[in-house]
mmCIF file of C-alpha atoms and ligand atoms in Angstrom:
data_model
loop_
_atom_site.group_PDB
_atom_site.id
_atom_site.type_symbol
_atom_site.label_atom_id
_atom_site.label_comp_id
_atom_site.label_asym_id
_atom_site.label_seq_id
_atom_site.Cartn_x
_atom_site.Cartn_y
_atom_site.Cartn_z
ATOM 1 C CA MET O 8 -17.545 -35.476 -8.167
ATOM 2 C CA SER O 9 -19.379 -35.444 -4.981
ATOM 3 C CA ALA O 10 -19.462 -32.299 -2.967
ATOM 4 C CA LEU O 11 -17.533 -34.141 -0.131
ATOM 5 C CA ASP O 12 -14.966 -35.266 -2.601
ATOM 6 C CA LEU O 13 -14.666 -31.486 -3.709
ATOM 7 C CA ILE O 14 -14.032 -30.258 -0.318
ATOM 8 C CA TYR O 15 -11.492 -33.147 0.173
ATOM 9 C CA GLN O 16 -9.530 -32.484 -2.790
ATOM 10 C CA ARG O 17 -9.666 -28.351 -2.450
ATOM 11 C CA SER O 18 -6.298 -27.128 -2.066
ATOM 12 C CA SER O 19 -4.720 -23.597 -2.296
ATOM 13 C CA CYS O 20 -2.634 -22.061 -4.952
ATOM 14 C CA HIS O 21 0.047 -19.573 -4.047
ATOM 15 C CA VAL O 22 0.230 -16.511 -6.429
ATOM 16 C CA HIS O 23 3.615 -17.919 -8.055
ATOM 17 C CA GLU O 24 1.404 -20.915 -8.617
ATOM 18 C CA MET O 25 -1.250 -19.267 -10.589
ATOM 19 C CA GLU O 26 -1.477 -16.918 -13.810
ATOM 20 C CA ALA O 27 -3.587 -14.799 -16.048
ATOM 21 C CA PRO O 28 -6.598 -14.948 -16.856
ATOM 22 C CA ALA O 29 -8.560 -14.272 -13.861
ATOM 23 C CA PRO O 30 -12.115 -15.626 -13.646
ATOM 24 C CA ASP O 31 -14.314 -13.682 -16.205
ATOM 25 C CA SER O 32 -17.302 -11.757 -14.863
ATOM 26 C CA LYS O 33 -19.729 -14.981 -15.310
ATOM 27 C CA LYS O 34 -17.543 -17.136 -13.414
ATOM 28 C CA LEU O 35 -16.826 -14.447 -10.632
ATOM 29 C CA LYS O 36 -20.531 -14.327 -10.233
ATOM 30 C CA ARG O 37 -21.068 -17.716 -9.697
ATOM 31 C CA ILE O 38 -18.225 -18.035 -7.522
ATOM 32 C CA PHE O 39 -19.390 -15.003 -5.336
ATOM 33 C CA GLN O 40 -22.797 -16.460 -5.194
ATOM 34 C CA SER O 41 -21.501 -19.249 -2.862
ATOM 35 C CA VAL O 42 -21.318 -16.502 -0.237
ATOM 36 C CA MET O 43 -25.038 -16.138 0.145
ATOM 37 C CA SER O 44 -25.399 -19.682 1.304
ATOM 38 C CA ALA O 45 -22.757 -19.098 4.285
ATOM 39 C CA PRO O 46 -24.183 -19.376 7.725
ATOM 40 C CA ASP O 47 -25.469 -16.007 8.672
ATOM 41 C CA HIS O 48 -26.644 -15.234 12.111
ATOM 42 C CA GLY O 49 -29.488 -12.979 12.251
ATOM 43 C CA ASN O 50 -29.471 -12.865 8.540
ATOM 44 C CA ILE O 51 -27.724 -9.704 8.537
ATOM 45 C CA LYS O 52 -25.739 -10.245 5.135
ATOM 46 C CA PRO O 53 -22.606 -8.591 6.328
ATOM 47 C CA TRP O 54 -20.813 -9.338 3.089
ATOM 48 C CA HIS O 55 -18.841 -6.631 1.376
ATOM 49 C CA ILE O 56 -16.642 -7.787 -1.701
ATOM 50 C CA VAL O 57 -14.053 -5.511 -3.587
ATOM 51 C CA VAL O 58 -12.210 -6.922 -6.612
ATOM 52 C CA VAL O 59 -8.967 -5.482 -7.973
ATOM 53 C CA GLY O 60 -8.779 -6.638 -11.520
ATOM 54 C CA ALA O 61 -5.330 -7.313 -13.404
ATOM 55 C CA GLU O 62 -4.617 -4.056 -14.787
ATOM 56 C CA GLU O 63 -5.272 -2.301 -11.502
ATOM 57 C CA VAL O 64 -3.358 -4.830 -9.067
ATOM 58 C CA PRO O 65 0.290 -3.423 -9.817
ATOM 59 C CA SER O 66 -0.916 0.273 -8.695
ATOM 60 C CA MET O 67 -3.041 -0.928 -5.891
ATOM 61 C CA CYS O 68 0.048 -2.893 -4.592
ATOM 62 C CA GLU O 69 2.410 0.110 -4.870
ATOM 63 C CA LEU O 70 -0.391 2.280 -2.849
ATOM 64 C CA MET O 71 -0.633 -0.363 -0.173
ATOM 65 C CA CYS O 72 3.136 -0.557 -0.120
ATOM 66 C CA GLU O 73 3.442 2.975 0.423
ATOM 67 C CA ALA O 74 0.801 3.442 3.111
ATOM 68 C CA TRP O 75 2.043 0.169 4.887
ATOM 69 C CA LEU O 76 5.576 1.626 4.872
ATOM 70 C CA GLN O 77 4.758 4.793 6.352
ATOM 71 C CA HIS O 78 2.540 3.344 9.055
ATOM 72 C CA ALA O 79 3.113 -0.061 9.936
ATOM 73 C CA GLU O 80 4.873 -1.098 13.377
ATOM 74 C CA HIS O 81 6.353 -4.342 14.062
ATOM 75 C CA ILE O 82 7.338 -5.369 10.565
ATOM 76 C CA GLU O 83 10.596 -4.712 8.667
ATOM 77 C CA PRO O 84 10.144 -2.597 5.617
ATOM 78 C CA ALA O 85 12.051 -5.328 3.489
ATOM 79 C CA ARG O 86 9.131 -7.667 4.353
ATOM 80 C CA ILE O 87 6.745 -5.159 3.299
ATOM 81 C CA ARG O 88 8.246 -4.539 -0.214
ATOM 82 C CA ARG O 89 8.630 -8.199 -0.611
ATOM 83 C CA LEU O 90 4.943 -9.050 0.321
ATOM 84 C CA THR O 91 3.593 -6.337 -1.729
ATOM 85 C CA ASN O 92 6.016 -6.989 -4.798
ATOM 86 C CA TYR O 93 4.855 -10.788 -4.430
ATOM 87 C CA LEU O 94 1.274 -9.820 -4.543
ATOM 88 C CA LYS O 95 1.601 -7.618 -7.662
ATOM 89 C CA ALA O 96 1.632 -10.866 -9.739
ATOM 90 C CA SER O 97 -1.885 -11.730 -8.933
ATOM 91 C CA PRO O 98 -4.333 -11.987 -11.606
ATOM 92 C CA MET O 99 -6.978 -10.717 -9.238
ATOM 93 C CA VAL O 100 -6.969 -9.657 -5.963
ATOM 94 C CA VAL O 101 -10.457 -9.856 -3.867
ATOM 95 C CA LEU O 102 -10.771 -7.901 -0.489
ATOM 96 C CA VAL O 103 -13.814 -9.567 1.476
ATOM 97 C CA SER O 104 -14.874 -7.814 4.555
ATOM 98 C CA ALA O 105 -17.630 -7.776 6.965
ATOM 99 C CA ASN O 106 -20.177 -4.977 6.982
ATOM 100 C CA ILE O 107 -20.626 -4.699 10.655
ATOM 101 C CA VAL O 108 -24.080 -3.715 12.088
ATOM 102 C CA GLU O 109 -23.581 -2.328 15.554
ATOM 103 C CA PRO O 110 -25.221 -2.196 17.837
ATOM 104 C CA HIS O 111 -26.924 -5.439 17.172
ATOM 105 C CA ALA O 112 -28.136 -8.702 19.190
ATOM 106 C CA VAL O 113 -25.657 -10.633 17.034
ATOM 107 C CA SER O 114 -21.985 -10.104 18.093
ATOM 108 C CA ARG O 115 -19.418 -8.518 15.974
ATOM 109 C CA ARG O 116 -17.457 -11.636 16.211
ATOM 110 C CA ASP O 117 -20.356 -14.024 14.669
ATOM 111 C CA GLN O 118 -20.766 -11.357 11.851
ATOM 112 C CA VAL O 119 -16.784 -11.470 11.024
ATOM 113 C CA LEU O 120 -17.183 -15.535 11.254
ATOM 114 C CA ALA O 121 -20.215 -15.422 9.018
ATOM 115 C CA VAL O 122 -17.920 -13.450 6.510
ATOM 116 C CA ALA O 123 -15.282 -16.127 7.056
ATOM 117 C CA ALA O 124 -17.616 -18.945 6.311
ATOM 118 C CA GLY O 125 -18.427 -17.104 2.860
ATOM 119 C CA CYS O 126 -14.748 -16.678 2.002
ATOM 120 C CA GLN O 127 -14.311 -20.543 2.660
ATOM 121 C CA ASN O 128 -17.518 -20.948 0.123
ATOM 122 C CA ILE O 129 -15.418 -18.640 -2.296
ATOM 123 C CA LEU O 130 -12.472 -20.940 -2.116
ATOM 124 C CA LEU O 131 -14.840 -24.369 -2.640
ATOM 125 C CA ALA O 132 -16.757 -22.563 -5.565
ATOM 126 C CA ALA O 133 -13.347 -21.669 -7.105
ATOM 127 C CA GLU O 134 -12.179 -25.229 -6.848
ATOM 128 C CA GLN O 135 -15.639 -26.263 -8.500
ATOM 129 C CA GLU O 136 -14.841 -23.657 -11.272
ATOM 130 C CA ASN O 137 -11.216 -25.008 -11.680
ATOM 131 C CA VAL O 138 -10.046 -21.292 -10.785
ATOM 132 C CA ALA O 139 -6.775 -20.952 -8.812
ATOM 133 C CA ALA O 140 -7.486 -19.507 -5.362
ATOM 134 C CA ILE O 141 -5.710 -18.532 -1.904
ATOM 135 C CA TRP O 142 -6.647 -16.797 1.148
ATOM 136 C CA TYR O 143 -4.093 -14.319 2.510
ATOM 137 C CA SER O 144 -4.030 -12.272 5.700
ATOM 138 C CA THR O 145 -5.497 -8.586 5.629
ATOM 139 C CA ASP O 146 -2.903 -7.632 8.201
ATOM 140 C CA ALA O 147 -1.939 -4.599 5.693
ATOM 141 C CA ALA O 148 -5.534 -3.780 5.420
ATOM 142 C CA GLU O 149 -5.959 -3.174 9.291
ATOM 143 C CA LEU O 150 -4.333 0.137 8.736
ATOM 144 C CA THR O 151 -6.632 3.095 8.242
ATOM 145 C CA GLN O 152 -4.941 4.274 5.109
ATOM 146 C CA VAL O 153 -5.114 0.844 3.542
ATOM 147 C CA HIS O 154 -8.733 0.659 4.732
ATOM 148 C CA GLU O 155 -9.358 3.869 2.872
ATOM 149 C CA LEU O 156 -7.508 2.774 -0.222
ATOM 150 C CA PHE O 157 -10.236 0.081 -0.568
ATOM 151 C CA GLY O 158 -13.025 2.430 0.120
ATOM 152 C CA LEU O 159 -13.851 0.927 3.383
ATOM 153 C CA THR O 160 -15.972 2.829 5.951
ATOM 154 C CA SER O 161 -15.103 2.468 9.792
ATOM 155 C CA LYS O 162 -17.694 -0.142 10.020
ATOM 156 C CA GLN O 163 -16.291 -2.405 7.372
ATOM 157 C CA GLU O 164 -13.520 -5.003 8.596
ATOM 158 C CA PRO O 165 -11.487 -6.749 6.163
ATOM 159 C CA VAL O 166 -11.729 -10.343 6.822
ATOM 160 C CA ALA O 167 -9.530 -12.054 3.656
ATOM 161 C CA PHE O 168 -7.636 -11.113 0.772
ATOM 162 C CA ILE O 169 -8.276 -13.817 -1.712
ATOM 163 C CA MET O 170 -6.331 -14.097 -4.863
ATOM 164 C CA LEU O 171 -7.922 -15.629 -7.984
ATOM 165 C CA GLY O 172 -6.428 -16.888 -11.368
ATOM 166 C CA THR O 173 -5.572 -19.611 -13.572
ATOM 167 C CA LYS O 174 -3.739 -23.123 -12.176
ATOM 168 C CA LYS O 175 -0.198 -23.340 -13.672
ATOM 169 C CA LEU O 176 -0.727 -27.146 -12.539
ATOM 170 C CA GLN O 177 -3.722 -29.088 -12.686
ATOM 171 C CA ASP O 178 -2.504 -31.494 -10.062
ATOM 172 C CA THR O 179 -2.717 -29.707 -6.906
ATOM 173 C CA LYS O 180 -3.719 -32.572 -4.684
ATOM 174 C CA LYS O 181 -2.209 -32.637 -1.051
ATOM 175 C CA ASN O 182 -1.890 -35.513 1.304
ATOM 176 C CA ARG O 183 -4.392 -34.484 4.413
ATOM 177 C CA SER O 184 -3.773 -35.583 7.884
ATOM 178 C CA ASP O 185 -6.279 -37.881 9.532
ATOM 179 C CA VAL O 186 -9.049 -35.698 11.256
ATOM 180 C CA ALA O 187 -9.161 -38.560 14.275
ATOM 181 C CA GLU O 188 -6.139 -36.928 16.178
ATOM 182 C CA HIS O 189 -8.580 -33.585 16.666
ATOM 183 C CA CYS O 190 -11.596 -35.357 17.731
ATOM 184 C CA TYR O 191 -12.848 -36.198 21.320
ATOM 185 C CA ARG O 192 -15.846 -37.537 23.025
ATOM 186 C CA TRP O 193 -16.864 -35.899 26.223
ATOM 187 C CA VAL O 194 -17.437 -38.499 28.634
ATOM 188 C CA GLY O 195 -17.943 -36.518 31.775
ATOM 189 C CA ASN O 196 -16.814 -33.383 33.680
ATOM 190 C CA GLU O 197 -13.643 -32.368 32.023
ATOM 191 C CA GLN O 198 -13.081 -35.773 30.781
ATOM 192 C CA LEU O 199 -12.391 -36.386 26.909
ATOM 193 C CA GLU O 200 -11.459 -39.662 25.087
ATOM 194 C CA PRO O 201 -10.477 -40.218 21.455
ATOM 195 C CA LEU O 202 -13.721 -39.948 19.143
ATOM 196 C CA PHE O 203 -12.360 -42.537 16.720
ATOM 197 C CA LYS O 204 -10.450 -45.712 18.035
ATOM 198 C CA GLU O 205 -8.748 -47.881 15.553
HETATM 199 C C1 FMN D 18 -7.297 -16.233 8.117
HETATM 200 C C2 FMN D 18 -6.119 -16.968 7.164
HETATM 201 C C3 FMN D 18 -5.005 -15.891 6.693
HETATM 202 C C4 FMN D 18 -4.090 -16.776 5.880
HETATM 203 N N1 FMN D 18 -3.158 -15.943 5.347
HETATM 204 C C5 FMN D 18 -2.012 -16.208 4.774
HETATM 205 C C6 FMN D 18 -0.977 -15.710 4.284
HETATM 206 O O1 FMN D 18 -0.898 -14.417 4.567
HETATM 207 N N2 FMN D 18 0.018 -16.135 3.725
HETATM 208 C C7 FMN D 18 -0.030 -17.288 3.373
HETATM 209 O O2 FMN D 18 0.986 -17.930 2.579
HETATM 210 N N3 FMN D 18 -0.881 -18.196 3.746
HETATM 211 C C8 FMN D 18 -2.021 -17.750 4.601
HETATM 212 N N4 FMN D 18 -2.920 -18.556 4.717
HETATM 213 C C9 FMN D 18 -3.192 -20.019 4.413
HETATM 214 C C10 FMN D 18 -3.476 -20.101 2.962
HETATM 215 O O3 FMN D 18 -4.683 -19.699 2.706
HETATM 216 C C11 FMN D 18 -3.540 -22.031 2.663
HETATM 217 O O4 FMN D 18 -4.593 -22.161 3.620
HETATM 218 C C12 FMN D 18 -1.984 -22.610 3.222
HETATM 219 O O5 FMN D 18 -1.186 -22.090 2.320
HETATM 220 C C13 FMN D 18 -2.439 -23.971 2.883
HETATM 221 O O6 FMN D 18 -2.752 -24.062 1.750
HETATM 222 P P1 FMN D 18 -4.211 -25.247 1.554
HETATM 223 O O7 FMN D 18 -5.466 -24.546 1.778
HETATM 224 O O8 FMN D 18 -4.332 -25.858 0.250
HETATM 225 O O9 FMN D 18 -4.127 -26.222 2.690
HETATM 226 C C14 FMN D 18 -4.143 -18.158 5.421
HETATM 227 C C15 FMN D 18 -5.211 -18.710 5.824
HETATM 228 C C16 FMN D 18 -6.301 -18.237 6.654
HETATM 229 C C17 FMN D 18 -7.450 -19.048 6.702
#
C-alpha cells in the first residue's frame, strides 16, 4: 500500500471497538519513533509521552475521576463518571504532552502544534502497524491535580490522550468527504474562488 493510501484509509477506533492486547514494546517504539519526524519549529523536540499500561489503566482512571469530580467546573458529575468508566476499558492510554520551552523565539502555539503533528504521526504509524488507535481530548488533564497524576510539570502541556489496542473489526474503512469544498484559490484582495472545478 502506498503511503498516500495509508493516509486515506486511516480511521480511528473508539475504545469499545478495541480490545487487548496493547502493542508490545517493539511495536510501540516503532509507532512512537514516528513522532521524531513531525515538523518541529526551532528543532525544540518538545515531545513528552507517558504510557499507562493495561494493568494500571483502571487505577489511573479512578484517580482521574476523583480529581475531576473534586475540581471540575461546567461538567456534570455523571458525565465525568461515564467518561472515566468508558476509558477504563482501554488496553493502553498514552498522554502526549508538549514540553514547552519558554521564553523562546518559537511561540508556545507552534510548540504545541508540533506535538499535535507528532500525534497524527502516531495515528498513522498505528494504522501501518494494524494497531487500533484514537485521539481523545485532554480536558481532564488540564486540571492541576490530573496534570500531577501524570507526573507533568508546569512547563508541560497535555495535547492528546491516545488510546491504543487491537482492532475488534478489521474493516474500519469510512467514506470520506470530497476535499474540494474546503479549497479555494486566492484571486485578489478578499476574493476567493473554488480551487477545484468540476
Ligand atoms: C484534538 C482532538 C480531540 C478529540 N477528542 C475527542 C474526544 O474527546 N472524544 C471523541 O469521541 N473523539 C475525539 N476526537 C475525535 C476522534 O479522535 C476521531 O477523529 C473521530 O472519532 C473521527 O474518527 P476518524 O479519525 O476515523 O475520522 C478528537 C480529535 C481531536 C483532533
